[in-house]
Amino acid sequence: MKTVFKLIILTLFVSLYSCETEDVTIENDLNREPVKGCETAFAYGKDDEAICFIDDDELDSNRWGWSIGPIYADHYESYLIYQGAGGCNLNNGEVIGTLNVVYESDYVLVDFVANEGYGFYETHLYIGDEKYPRKRNGQYTVAPGQYPYSNDIPGGASDDSYKIDDVEGGIYIIAHAVVCPYKKDKPN
């Protein structure tokens, strides 16, 4: 039994100290490296189109963000994307990009475009004929994980696009993203 125990210890020792290490370089779509400070961000509609989650009596939520709408076909608009605008207070937030929306007769194109120095790690999108998506139990939700369209972008990206077909009438849009600041890679 002593021999078996010594053999196990020796095997463990050799395996721990014989591993080679190497530097790993991770490239992303932006050719930049992420830095600390990721934030949640939402697109903000014009004053007459923006519905703050917190201020809507039909919604019981303490989460900040906006539903944009209703908008109708032949709509071509750009909206600012704010990060960190807690309480829907634009003065608390920072503009980190633009949401471009094209609503033609039966489809919607949505483009998330980050400002220089920022990248998207996740995007979540709701488009529907009600202000908010509904949970299975029929109650409204504004939780981005419940939106019908989403992309995970592990390496980050400076833009992300969606095309939603079979759309008609007045619609609402909620556009959420996880945004991280970036700095340019240093040359080798």
Coordinates of N, CA, C and O in Angstrom, one line a residue:
M1 N 0.8 -1.2 0.0 CA 0.0 0.0 0.0 C 0.9 1.3 0.0 O 0.5 2.2 -0.7
K2 N 2.0 1.2 0.7 CA 2.9 2.4 0.7 C 3.5 2.6 -0.6 O 3.6 3.8 -1.0
T3 N 3.8 1.6 -1.4 CA 4.3 1.8 -2.7 C 3.3 2.4 -3.6 O 3.6 3.3 -4.4
V4 N 2.0 2.0 -3.6 CA 1.0 2.6 -4.4 C 0.8 4.0 -4.0 O 0.7 4.9 -4.9
F5 N 0.8 4.4 -2.7 CA 0.6 5.7 -2.3 C 1.7 6.6 -2.8 O 1.5 7.7 -3.3
K6 N 3.0 6.1 -2.7 CA 4.2 6.8 -3.2 C 4.1 7.1 -4.7 O 4.4 8.1 -5.2
L7 N 3.6 6.0 -5.4 CA 3.5 6.1 -6.9 C 2.4 7.2 -7.2 O 2.7 8.0 -8.2
I8 N 1.3 7.3 -6.5 CA 0.3 8.3 -6.8 C 0.8 9.7 -6.5 O 0.7 10.6 -7.3
I9 N 1.5 9.9 -5.4 CA 2.1 11.2 -5.1 C 3.2 11.6 -6.1 O 3.2 12.7 -6.6
L10 N 4.0 10.6 -6.5 CA 5.1 10.9 -7.5 C 4.4 11.3 -8.8 O 4.8 12.2 -9.5
T11 N 3.4 10.6 -9.3 CA 2.7 10.9 -10.5 C 2.0 12.3 -10.5 O 2.1 13.0 -11.4
L12 N 1.4 12.6 -9.3 CA 0.8 13.9 -9.2 C 1.9 15.0 -9.2 O 1.7 16.0 -9.9
F13 N 3.0 14.8 -8.6 CA 4.1 15.8 -8.5 C 4.6 16.0 -10.0 O 4.8 17.1 -10.4
V14 N 4.9 14.9 -10.7 CA 5.4 15.0 -12.0 C 4.4 15.7 -13.0 O 4.8 16.6 -13.7
S15 N 3.2 15.4 -12.9 CA 2.2 16.0 -13.8 C 2.0 17.5 -13.5 O 1.8 18.3 -14.4
L16 N 2.1 17.9 -12.2 CA 1.9 19.3 -11.9 C 3.1 20.1 -12.3 O 2.9 21.3 -12.7
Y17 N 4.3 19.6 -12.2 CA 5.5 20.4 -12.5 C 6.0 20.2 -13.9 O 7.0 20.9 -14.3
S18 N 5.5 19.3 -14.7 CA 6.0 19.1 -16.0 C 5.1 19.8 -17.1 O 5.4 19.7 -18.3
C19 N 4.1 20.5 -16.7 CA 3.2 21.1 -17.7 C 3.9 22.4 -18.3 O 4.6 23.1 -17.5
E20 N 3.9 22.5 -19.6 CA 4.4 23.7 -20.2 C 3.4 24.8 -20.2 O 2.2 24.5 -20.3
T21 N 3.8 26.0 -20.1 CA 2.9 27.1 -20.2 C 3.3 28.0 -21.4 O 4.5 28.0 -21.8
E22 N 2.3 28.6 -22.0 CA 2.6 29.5 -23.1 C 1.7 30.7 -23.0 O 0.6 30.6 -22.4
D23 N 2.1 31.8 -23.6 CA 1.2 33.0 -23.6 C 0.1 32.7 -24.7 O 0.4 32.2 -25.8
V24 N -1.1 33.1 -24.3 CA -2.2 33.0 -25.2 C -2.7 34.3 -25.6 O -2.9 35.2 -24.8
T25 N -2.9 34.5 -26.9 CA -3.4 35.8 -27.4 C -4.8 35.6 -27.9 O -5.0 34.7 -28.7
I26 N -5.7 36.3 -27.4 CA -7.1 36.2 -27.9 C -7.4 37.4 -28.8 O -7.2 38.6 -28.4
E27 N -7.9 37.2 -30.0 CA -8.2 38.2 -30.9 C -9.8 38.3 -30.9 O -10.4 37.3 -30.8
N28 N -10.3 39.5 -31.1 CA -11.7 39.7 -31.2 C -12.0 40.5 -32.5 O -11.1 40.9 -33.2
D29 N -13.3 40.6 -32.7 CA -13.7 41.3 -34.0 C -13.2 42.7 -34.1 O -13.2 43.3 -35.1
L30 N -12.9 43.3 -32.9 CA -12.5 44.7 -32.9 C -11.0 44.9 -33.0 O -10.5 46.0 -33.1
N31 N -10.2 43.8 -32.9 CA -8.8 43.8 -32.9 C -8.3 44.7 -31.7 O -7.4 45.5 -31.8
R32 N -9.0 44.6 -30.6 CA -8.7 45.4 -29.4 C -8.9 44.5 -28.2 O -9.5 43.4 -28.3
E33 N -8.3 44.9 -27.1 CA -8.5 44.1 -25.9 C -9.5 44.8 -24.9 O -9.5 46.0 -24.8
P34 N -10.4 44.0 -24.3 CA -11.3 44.6 -23.4 C -10.6 45.1 -22.1 O -9.6 44.5 -21.7
V35 N -11.2 46.1 -21.5 CA -10.8 46.6 -20.2 C -11.9 46.5 -19.3 O -13.1 46.3 -19.7
K36 N -11.7 46.7 -18.0 CA -12.8 46.6 -17.0 C -13.8 47.7 -17.2 O -13.5 48.8 -17.8
G37 N -15.0 47.5 -16.8 CA -16.0 48.5 -16.8 C -17.2 48.2 -17.8 O -17.8 49.1 -18.3
C38 N -17.6 47.0 -17.9 CA -18.7 46.6 -18.7 C -20.0 47.2 -18.1 O -20.1 47.2 -16.8
E39 N -21.0 47.6 -18.9 CA -22.2 48.2 -18.4 C -23.4 47.7 -19.2 O -23.2 47.2 -20.4
T40 N -24.6 47.9 -18.7 CA -25.8 47.6 -19.4 C -26.2 48.9 -20.2 O -25.9 50.0 -19.7
A41 N -26.7 48.7 -21.3 CA -27.1 49.9 -22.1 C -28.4 49.6 -22.8 O -28.8 48.5 -23.2
F42 N -29.2 50.7 -23.0 CA -30.5 50.7 -23.7 C -30.5 51.8 -24.7 O -30.0 52.9 -24.5
A43 N -31.2 51.6 -25.9 CA -31.5 52.6 -26.8 C -32.6 53.5 -26.3 O -33.6 53.0 -25.6
Y44 N -32.5 54.8 -26.5 CA -33.4 55.8 -26.0 C -34.2 56.4 -27.2 O -33.6 56.9 -28.1
G45 N -35.5 56.3 -27.1 CA -36.3 56.9 -28.2 C -36.4 58.4 -28.0 O -36.1 59.0 -26.9
K46 N -36.8 59.1 -29.0 CA -37.1 60.5 -28.9 C -38.1 60.7 -27.8 O -38.8 59.8 -27.4
D47 N -38.2 62.0 -27.3 CA -39.0 62.2 -26.1 C -40.5 61.7 -26.3 O -41.1 61.2 -25.4
D48 N -41.0 61.9 -27.5 CA -42.4 61.4 -27.7 C -42.5 59.9 -28.0 O -43.6 59.4 -28.1
E49 N -41.4 59.2 -28.1 CA -41.4 57.8 -28.4 C -40.9 57.0 -27.2 O -41.0 55.8 -27.2
A50 N -40.2 57.6 -26.3 CA -39.5 56.9 -25.2 C -40.5 56.6 -24.0 O -41.1 57.5 -23.5
I51 N -40.6 55.3 -23.6 CA -41.4 55.0 -22.5 C -40.4 54.4 -21.5 O -39.9 53.3 -21.7
C52 N -40.2 55.1 -20.4 CA -39.3 54.6 -19.3 C -40.0 53.4 -18.6 O -41.1 53.6 -18.1
F53 N -39.3 52.3 -18.4 CA -39.8 51.2 -17.7 C -40.3 51.6 -16.3 O -41.4 51.2 -15.9
I54 N -39.5 52.4 -15.6 CA -39.8 52.7 -14.2 C -41.1 53.6 -14.1 O -41.9 53.5 -13.1
D55 N -41.3 54.4 -15.1 CA -42.4 55.4 -15.0 C -43.7 54.9 -15.5 O -44.8 55.5 -15.4
D56 N -43.8 53.7 -16.1 CA -45.0 53.1 -16.7 C -45.8 52.4 -15.6 O -45.4 51.4 -15.1
D57 N -47.0 52.9 -15.4 CA -47.9 52.3 -14.4 C -48.4 50.9 -14.8 O -48.8 50.1 -13.9
E58 N -48.3 50.5 -16.0 CA -48.7 49.2 -16.5 C -47.7 48.2 -16.2 O -47.9 47.0 -16.4
L59 N -46.5 48.6 -15.8 CA -45.4 47.7 -15.6 C -44.9 47.9 -14.2 O -44.6 49.0 -13.7
D60 N -44.7 46.8 -13.5 CA -44.2 46.8 -12.1 C -42.7 46.5 -12.2 O -42.4 45.3 -12.1
S61 N -41.9 47.5 -12.4 CA -40.5 47.2 -12.6 C -39.6 48.3 -11.9 O -40.0 49.5 -11.9
N62 N -38.5 47.9 -11.4 CA -37.5 48.9 -10.9 C -36.3 48.9 -11.8 O -35.3 49.5 -11.4
R63 N -36.4 48.3 -12.9 CA -35.3 48.2 -13.9 C -35.4 49.5 -14.8 O -36.5 49.8 -15.2
W64 N -34.3 50.1 -15.1 CA -34.3 51.2 -16.0 C -34.2 50.7 -17.5 O -33.7 49.7 -17.7
G65 N -34.6 51.6 -18.4 CA -34.5 51.3 -19.8 C -35.8 51.9 -20.5 O -36.7 52.4 -19.8
W66 N -35.8 51.7 -21.8 CA -36.9 52.3 -22.6 C -37.5 51.4 -23.6 O -36.8 50.7 -24.2
S67 N -38.8 51.5 -23.8 CA -39.5 51.0 -24.9 C -39.7 52.1 -25.9 O -40.0 53.2 -25.5
I68 N -39.4 51.9 -27.2 CA -39.5 52.9 -28.2 C -40.7 52.6 -29.0 O -40.9 51.5 -29.6
G69 N -41.7 53.6 -29.2 CA -42.8 53.4 -30.0 C -44.0 54.1 -29.5 O -44.0 54.8 -28.6
P70 N -45.1 53.8 -30.3 CA -45.2 52.9 -31.4 C -44.6 53.7 -32.7 O -44.6 54.9 -32.8
I71 N -44.0 52.9 -33.5 CA -43.5 53.4 -34.8 C -44.2 52.6 -35.9 O -44.7 51.5 -35.7
Y72 N -44.2 53.2 -37.1 CA -44.9 52.6 -38.2 C -44.0 52.5 -39.4 O -43.0 53.1 -39.5
A73 N -44.5 51.7 -40.4 CA -43.7 51.4 -41.6 C -43.2 52.7 -42.3 O -43.8 53.8 -42.0
D74 N -42.2 52.6 -43.1 CA -41.5 53.7 -43.7 C -40.9 54.6 -42.6 O -40.9 55.9 -42.7
H75 N -40.3 54.0 -41.6 CA -39.6 54.6 -40.5 C -38.1 54.4 -40.6 O -37.7 53.3 -40.7
Y76 N -37.4 55.5 -40.7 CA -35.9 55.5 -40.8 C -35.4 56.4 -39.7 O -35.5 57.6 -39.9
E77 N -34.8 55.8 -38.7 CA -34.4 56.7 -37.5 C -33.2 56.1 -36.9 O -33.0 54.9 -36.9
S78 N -32.4 57.0 -36.3 CA -31.3 56.6 -35.4 C -31.6 57.0 -34.0 O -32.1 58.1 -33.8
Y79 N -31.3 56.1 -33.1 CA -31.5 56.4 -31.6 C -30.2 56.3 -30.9 O -29.4 55.4 -31.2
L80 N -30.0 57.1 -29.9 CA -28.8 57.0 -29.1 C -28.9 55.8 -28.1 O -29.9 55.5 -27.6
I81 N -27.8 55.2 -27.9 CA -27.7 54.1 -26.9 C -26.9 54.6 -25.7 O -25.8 55.1 -25.9
Y82 N -27.6 54.5 -24.6 CA -27.0 55.0 -23.3 C -26.6 53.9 -22.4 O -27.4 52.9 -22.2
Q83 N -25.4 54.0 -21.8 CA -25.0 53.0 -20.8 C -25.1 53.7 -19.4 O -24.9 54.9 -19.3
G84 N -25.4 53.0 -18.4 CA -25.4 53.5 -17.0 C -26.4 54.6 -16.7 O -26.1 55.4 -15.8
A85 N -27.5 54.7 -17.4 CA -28.5 55.8 -17.2 C -29.5 55.3 -16.2 O -30.7 55.3 -16.4
G86 N -29.0 54.9 -15.0 CA -29.9 54.4 -13.9 C -31.1 55.4 -13.7 O -30.9 56.6 -13.7
G87 N -32.3 54.8 -13.4 CA -33.4 55.6 -13.2 C -33.9 56.3 -14.4 O -34.7 57.2 -14.4
C88 N -33.5 55.9 -15.6 CA -33.8 56.5 -16.9 C -33.3 58.0 -16.9 O -33.9 58.8 -17.7
N89 N -32.3 58.3 -16.1 CA -31.8 59.7 -16.1 C -30.6 59.8 -17.0 O -29.6 59.2 -16.8
L90 N -30.9 60.5 -18.1 CA -29.9 60.6 -19.2 C -28.6 61.3 -18.7 O -27.5 61.0 -19.2
N91 N -28.7 62.1 -17.7 CA -27.6 62.8 -17.1 C -26.6 61.8 -16.4 O -25.5 62.1 -16.2
N92 N -27.2 60.7 -15.9 CA -26.4 59.7 -15.3 C -25.6 58.8 -16.3 O -24.7 58.1 -15.9
G93 N -26.1 58.8 -17.5 CA -25.6 57.9 -18.5 C -24.6 58.5 -19.4 O -24.2 59.7 -19.3
E94 N -24.1 57.7 -20.3 CA -23.1 58.1 -21.3 C -23.5 57.4 -22.7 O -23.9 56.3 -22.7
V95 N -23.5 58.2 -23.7 CA -23.8 57.7 -25.1 C -22.7 56.9 -25.5 O -21.5 57.3 -25.6
I96 N -22.9 55.6 -25.9 CA -21.9 54.7 -26.3 C -22.1 54.2 -27.7 O -21.3 53.4 -28.2
G97 N -23.2 54.6 -28.4 CA -23.4 54.1 -29.7 C -24.8 54.6 -30.2 O -25.4 55.5 -29.6
T98 N -25.2 54.0 -31.4 CA -26.4 54.4 -32.1 C -27.1 53.1 -32.5 O -26.5 52.1 -32.8
L99 N -28.4 53.2 -32.4 CA -29.3 52.1 -32.9 C -30.0 52.6 -34.1 O -30.7 53.6 -34.1
N100 N -29.7 52.0 -35.3 CA -30.3 52.4 -36.5 C -31.5 51.5 -36.8 O -31.3 50.3 -36.8
V101 N -32.7 52.1 -37.1 CA -33.9 51.3 -37.3 C -34.5 51.7 -38.7 O -34.7 52.9 -39.0
V102 N -34.7 50.7 -39.5 CA -35.4 50.8 -40.8 C -36.6 49.9 -40.7 O -36.4 48.7 -40.6
Y103 N -37.8 50.5 -40.8 CA -39.0 49.7 -40.8 C -39.7 49.9 -42.1 O -40.2 51.0 -42.4
E104 N -39.6 48.9 -43.0 CA -40.2 48.9 -44.3 C -41.6 48.3 -44.1 O -42.1 48.0 -43.0
S105 N -42.3 48.0 -45.2 CA -43.7 47.5 -45.2 C -43.9 46.2 -44.4 O -44.9 46.0 -43.8
D106 N -42.9 45.3 -44.4 CA -43.1 44.0 -43.7 C -41.9 43.5 -43.0 O -41.9 42.3 -42.6
Y107 N -40.9 44.3 -42.8 CA -39.7 43.9 -42.1 C -39.1 45.1 -41.4 O -39.3 46.2 -41.7
V108 N -38.2 44.7 -40.4 CA -37.5 45.7 -39.7 C -36.0 45.4 -39.7 O -35.7 44.2 -39.4
L109 N -35.1 46.3 -40.0 CA -33.7 46.1 -39.9 C -33.2 47.0 -38.7 O -33.6 48.1 -38.6
V110 N -32.5 46.3 -37.8 CA -32.0 47.0 -36.6 C -30.4 46.8 -36.6 O -30.0 45.7 -36.6
D111 N -29.7 47.9 -36.5 CA -28.2 47.8 -36.4 C -27.8 48.5 -35.1 O -28.1 49.7 -34.9
F112 N -27.1 47.8 -34.2 CA -26.4 48.3 -33.1 C -25.0 48.8 -33.6 O -24.3 47.9 -34.1
V113 N -24.7 50.0 -33.4 CA -23.3 50.5 -33.8 C -22.7 51.2 -32.6 O -23.2 52.2 -32.1
A114 N -21.5 50.7 -32.2 CA -20.8 51.2 -31.0 C -19.9 52.4 -31.5 O -19.4 52.5 -32.6
N115 N -19.8 53.4 -30.6 CA -18.9 54.5 -30.7 C -17.5 54.0 -30.6 O -17.3 52.9 -30.0
E116 N -16.5 54.7 -31.1 CA -15.1 54.3 -31.0 C -14.8 54.2 -29.5 O -15.2 55.0 -28.7
G117 N -14.1 53.1 -29.2 CA -13.7 52.8 -27.8 C -14.7 51.9 -27.1 O -14.4 51.6 -25.9
Y118 N -15.7 51.5 -27.7 CA -16.7 50.6 -27.1 C -17.0 49.4 -28.0 O -16.8 49.4 -29.2
G119 N -17.4 48.3 -27.3 CA -17.8 47.1 -28.1 C -18.9 46.4 -27.4 O -19.1 46.5 -26.2
F120 N -19.7 45.6 -28.2 CA -20.9 44.9 -27.7 C -20.5 43.5 -27.4 O -19.9 42.8 -28.2
Y121 N -20.8 43.0 -26.2 CA -20.6 41.6 -25.9 C -21.9 40.8 -25.9 O -21.9 39.6 -26.1
E122 N -23.0 41.5 -25.8 CA -24.4 40.8 -25.9 C -25.3 41.9 -26.5 O -25.2 43.1 -26.1
T123 N -26.2 41.5 -27.3 CA -27.3 42.3 -27.7 C -28.6 41.6 -27.5 O -28.7 40.4 -27.7
H124 N -29.7 42.3 -27.1 CA -31.0 41.7 -26.9 C -32.0 42.7 -27.5 O -31.9 43.9 -27.4
L125 N -33.0 42.1 -28.2 CA -33.9 42.9 -29.0 C -35.3 42.4 -28.9 O -35.6 41.2 -29.0
Y126 N -36.2 43.3 -28.6 CA -37.6 43.0 -28.6 C -38.3 43.9 -29.7 O -38.0 45.1 -29.7
I127 N -39.1 43.3 -30.5 CA -39.9 44.0 -31.5 C -41.3 43.3 -31.4 O -41.4 42.1 -31.5
G128 N -42.3 44.2 -31.1 CA -43.7 43.6 -31.0 C -44.7 44.7 -31.0 O -44.5 45.9 -31.0
D129 N -46.0 44.2 -31.1 CA -47.1 45.2 -31.1 C -47.5 45.7 -29.7 O -48.5 46.5 -29.6
E130 N -46.9 45.2 -28.7 CA -47.1 45.7 -27.3 C -45.9 46.4 -26.8 O -44.8 46.1 -27.4
K131 N -46.0 47.2 -25.8 CA -44.8 48.0 -25.3 C -43.7 47.0 -24.8 O -42.5 47.4 -24.9
Y132 N -44.1 45.9 -24.3 CA -43.1 45.0 -23.6 C -43.4 43.5 -24.0 O -44.5 43.2 -24.3
P133 N -42.4 42.7 -24.0 CA -42.7 41.3 -24.2 C -43.4 40.7 -23.0 O -43.4 41.3 -21.9
R134 N -44.0 39.6 -23.1 CA -44.7 38.9 -22.0 C -44.0 37.6 -21.7 O -43.5 36.9 -22.5
K135 N -44.1 37.3 -20.4 CA -43.6 36.0 -19.9 C -44.7 35.0 -20.2 O -45.8 35.3 -20.6
R136 N -44.4 33.7 -20.0 CA -45.3 32.6 -20.3 C -46.6 32.8 -19.5 O -47.7 32.4 -19.9
N137 N -46.5 33.4 -18.3 CA -47.7 33.6 -17.5 C -48.6 34.8 -17.9 O -49.6 35.1 -17.3
G138 N -48.1 35.5 -19.0 CA -48.9 36.6 -19.5 C -48.5 38.0 -19.0 O -49.0 39.0 -19.5
Q139 N -47.7 38.0 -17.9 CA -47.3 39.3 -17.4 C -46.2 39.9 -18.2 O -45.3 39.2 -18.8
Y140 N -46.1 41.3 -18.3 CA -45.1 42.0 -19.0 C -43.7 41.7 -18.3 O -43.7 41.5 -17.1
T141 N -42.7 41.7 -19.1 CA -41.3 41.6 -18.5 C -40.4 42.6 -19.3 O -40.7 42.8 -20.5
V142 N -39.4 43.1 -18.7 CA -38.4 43.9 -19.4 C -37.0 43.3 -19.2 O -36.0 43.9 -19.6
A143 N -37.0 42.1 -18.7 CA -35.7 41.3 -18.5 C -35.1 41.0 -19.9 O -35.8 40.3 -20.6
P144 N -33.9 41.5 -20.2 CA -33.4 41.3 -21.5 C -33.3 39.8 -21.9 O -33.4 39.5 -23.1
G145 N -33.1 38.9 -21.0 CA -33.0 37.5 -21.3 C -34.3 37.0 -21.8 O -34.3 35.9 -22.4
Q146 N -35.4 37.7 -21.7 CA -36.7 37.3 -22.1 C -37.1 37.8 -23.5 O -38.1 37.5 -24.1
Y147 N -36.2 38.7 -24.1 CA -36.5 39.2 -25.4 C -36.3 38.1 -26.4 O -35.5 37.3 -26.3
P148 N -37.1 38.2 -27.5 CA -37.1 37.1 -28.4 C -35.8 37.0 -29.3 O -35.6 35.9 -29.9
Y149 N -35.0 38.0 -29.4 CA -33.9 38.0 -30.3 C -32.6 38.4 -29.5 O -32.7 39.4 -28.7
S150 N -31.6 37.6 -29.6 CA -30.3 38.0 -28.9 C -29.1 37.4 -29.5 O -29.2 36.4 -30.3
N151 N -28.0 38.0 -29.3 CA -26.7 37.5 -29.7 C -25.7 37.6 -28.6 O -25.6 38.6 -28.0
D152 N -25.0 36.5 -28.4 CA -23.8 36.5 -27.5 C -22.6 36.8 -28.4 O -22.5 36.1 -29.4
I153 N -21.7 37.7 -28.0 CA -20.6 38.0 -28.8 C -19.3 37.9 -27.9 O -18.8 39.0 -27.4
P154 N -18.8 36.7 -27.7 CA -17.7 36.5 -26.7 C -16.5 37.4 -27.0 O -15.9 37.9 -26.0
G155 N -16.1 37.6 -28.2 CA -15.0 38.4 -28.5 C -15.3 39.9 -28.7 O -14.4 40.7 -28.9
G156 N -16.5 40.3 -28.5 CA -16.9 41.7 -28.7 C -17.0 42.0 -30.2 O -16.4 41.4 -31.1
A157 N -17.8 43.1 -30.5 CA -18.0 43.5 -31.9 C -18.4 45.0 -31.8 O -19.0 45.5 -30.9
S158 N -18.0 45.7 -32.9 CA -18.3 47.1 -33.0 C -19.8 47.3 -33.5 O -20.3 48.4 -33.4
D159 N -20.4 46.3 -34.0 CA -21.8 46.4 -34.5 C -22.4 45.0 -34.5 O -21.8 44.0 -34.4
D160 N -23.7 45.1 -34.5 CA -24.5 43.8 -34.5 C -25.9 44.2 -35.2 O -26.4 45.2 -35.0
S161 N -26.3 43.3 -36.1 CA -27.5 43.6 -36.9 C -28.6 42.4 -36.8 O -28.2 41.3 -36.6
Y162 N -29.8 42.9 -36.9 CA -30.9 42.0 -37.0 C -31.8 42.3 -38.1 O -32.0 43.5 -38.4
K163 N -32.5 41.3 -38.7 CA -33.6 41.6 -39.7 C -34.8 40.7 -39.2 O -34.6 39.5 -39.1
I164 N -35.8 41.4 -38.9 CA -37.0 40.7 -38.4 C -38.1 40.8 -39.5 O -38.5 41.9 -39.9
D165 N -38.6 39.7 -40.0 CA -39.6 39.6 -41.1 C -41.0 39.5 -40.5 O -41.2 39.3 -39.3
D166 N -42.0 39.7 -41.4 CA -43.4 39.5 -41.1 C -43.8 40.5 -39.9 O -44.5 40.0 -39.0
V167 N -43.5 41.7 -40.1 CA -43.9 42.8 -39.2 C -44.9 43.7 -39.8 O -44.8 43.9 -41.0
E168 N -45.9 44.1 -39.0 CA -46.9 45.0 -39.6 C -47.5 45.9 -38.5 O -47.4 45.6 -37.3
G169 N -48.1 47.0 -38.9 CA -48.7 47.9 -38.0 C -47.8 48.6 -37.1 O -46.6 48.7 -37.3
G170 N -48.3 49.2 -36.0 CA -47.5 49.9 -35.0 C -46.7 48.9 -34.2 O -47.3 47.9 -33.7
I171 N -45.4 49.2 -34.0 CA -44.6 48.3 -33.2 C -43.8 49.1 -32.2 O -43.6 50.3 -32.3
Y172 N -43.3 48.3 -31.2 CA -42.4 48.8 -30.2 C -41.1 48.1 -30.3 O -41.1 46.9 -30.7
I173 N -40.0 48.8 -29.9 CA -38.7 48.2 -29.9 C -38.1 48.5 -28.6 O -38.1 49.6 -28.0
I174 N -37.4 47.4 -28.0 CA -36.5 47.6 -26.9 C -35.2 47.0 -27.3 O -35.1 45.8 -27.7
A175 N -34.2 47.8 -27.2 CA -32.8 47.4 -27.6 C -31.9 47.5 -26.4 O -31.7 48.6 -25.9
H176 N -31.3 46.4 -26.0 CA -30.4 46.3 -24.8 C -29.1 45.7 -25.3 O -29.1 44.9 -26.2
A177 N -28.0 46.1 -24.6 CA -26.7 45.6 -24.9 C -25.9 45.6 -23.6 O -26.1 46.4 -22.7
V178 N -24.9 44.6 -23.6 CA -23.9 44.7 -22.6 C -22.7 45.3 -23.4 O -22.2 44.7 -24.4
V179 N -22.2 46.4 -22.9 CA -21.1 47.2 -23.6 C -19.9 47.2 -22.7 O -20.0 47.4 -21.5
C180 N -18.8 47.1 -23.3 CA -17.5 47.2 -22.6 C -16.6 48.2 -23.3 O -16.6 48.2 -24.6
P181 N -15.8 49.0 -22.6 CA -14.9 49.9 -23.2 C -13.7 49.1 -23.7 O -13.4 48.0 -23.2
Y182 N -13.0 49.6 -24.7 CA -11.8 48.9 -25.3 C -10.7 49.9 -25.4 O -10.9 51.1 -25.6
K183 N -9.5 49.4 -25.5 CA -8.4 50.2 -25.8 C -7.6 49.4 -27.0 O -7.7 48.2 -27.0
K184 N -7.0 50.2 -27.8 CA -6.3 49.5 -28.9 C -5.2 48.7 -28.5 O -4.5 49.0 -27.5
D185 N -5.0 47.6 -29.2 CA -3.8 46.7 -28.9 C -2.5 47.4 -29.1 O -2.4 48.3 -30.1
K186 N -1.5 47.2 -28.3 CA -0.2 47.7 -28.5 C 0.5 46.9 -29.6 O 0.5 45.7 -29.6
P187 N 1.2 47.6 -30.5 CA 2.0 46.8 -31.5 C 3.1 46.0 -30.9 O 3.6 46.4 -29.8
N188 N 3.3 44.8 -31.4 CA 4.4 43.9 -30.9 C 5.8 44.4 -31.2 O 6.1 44.9 -32.1

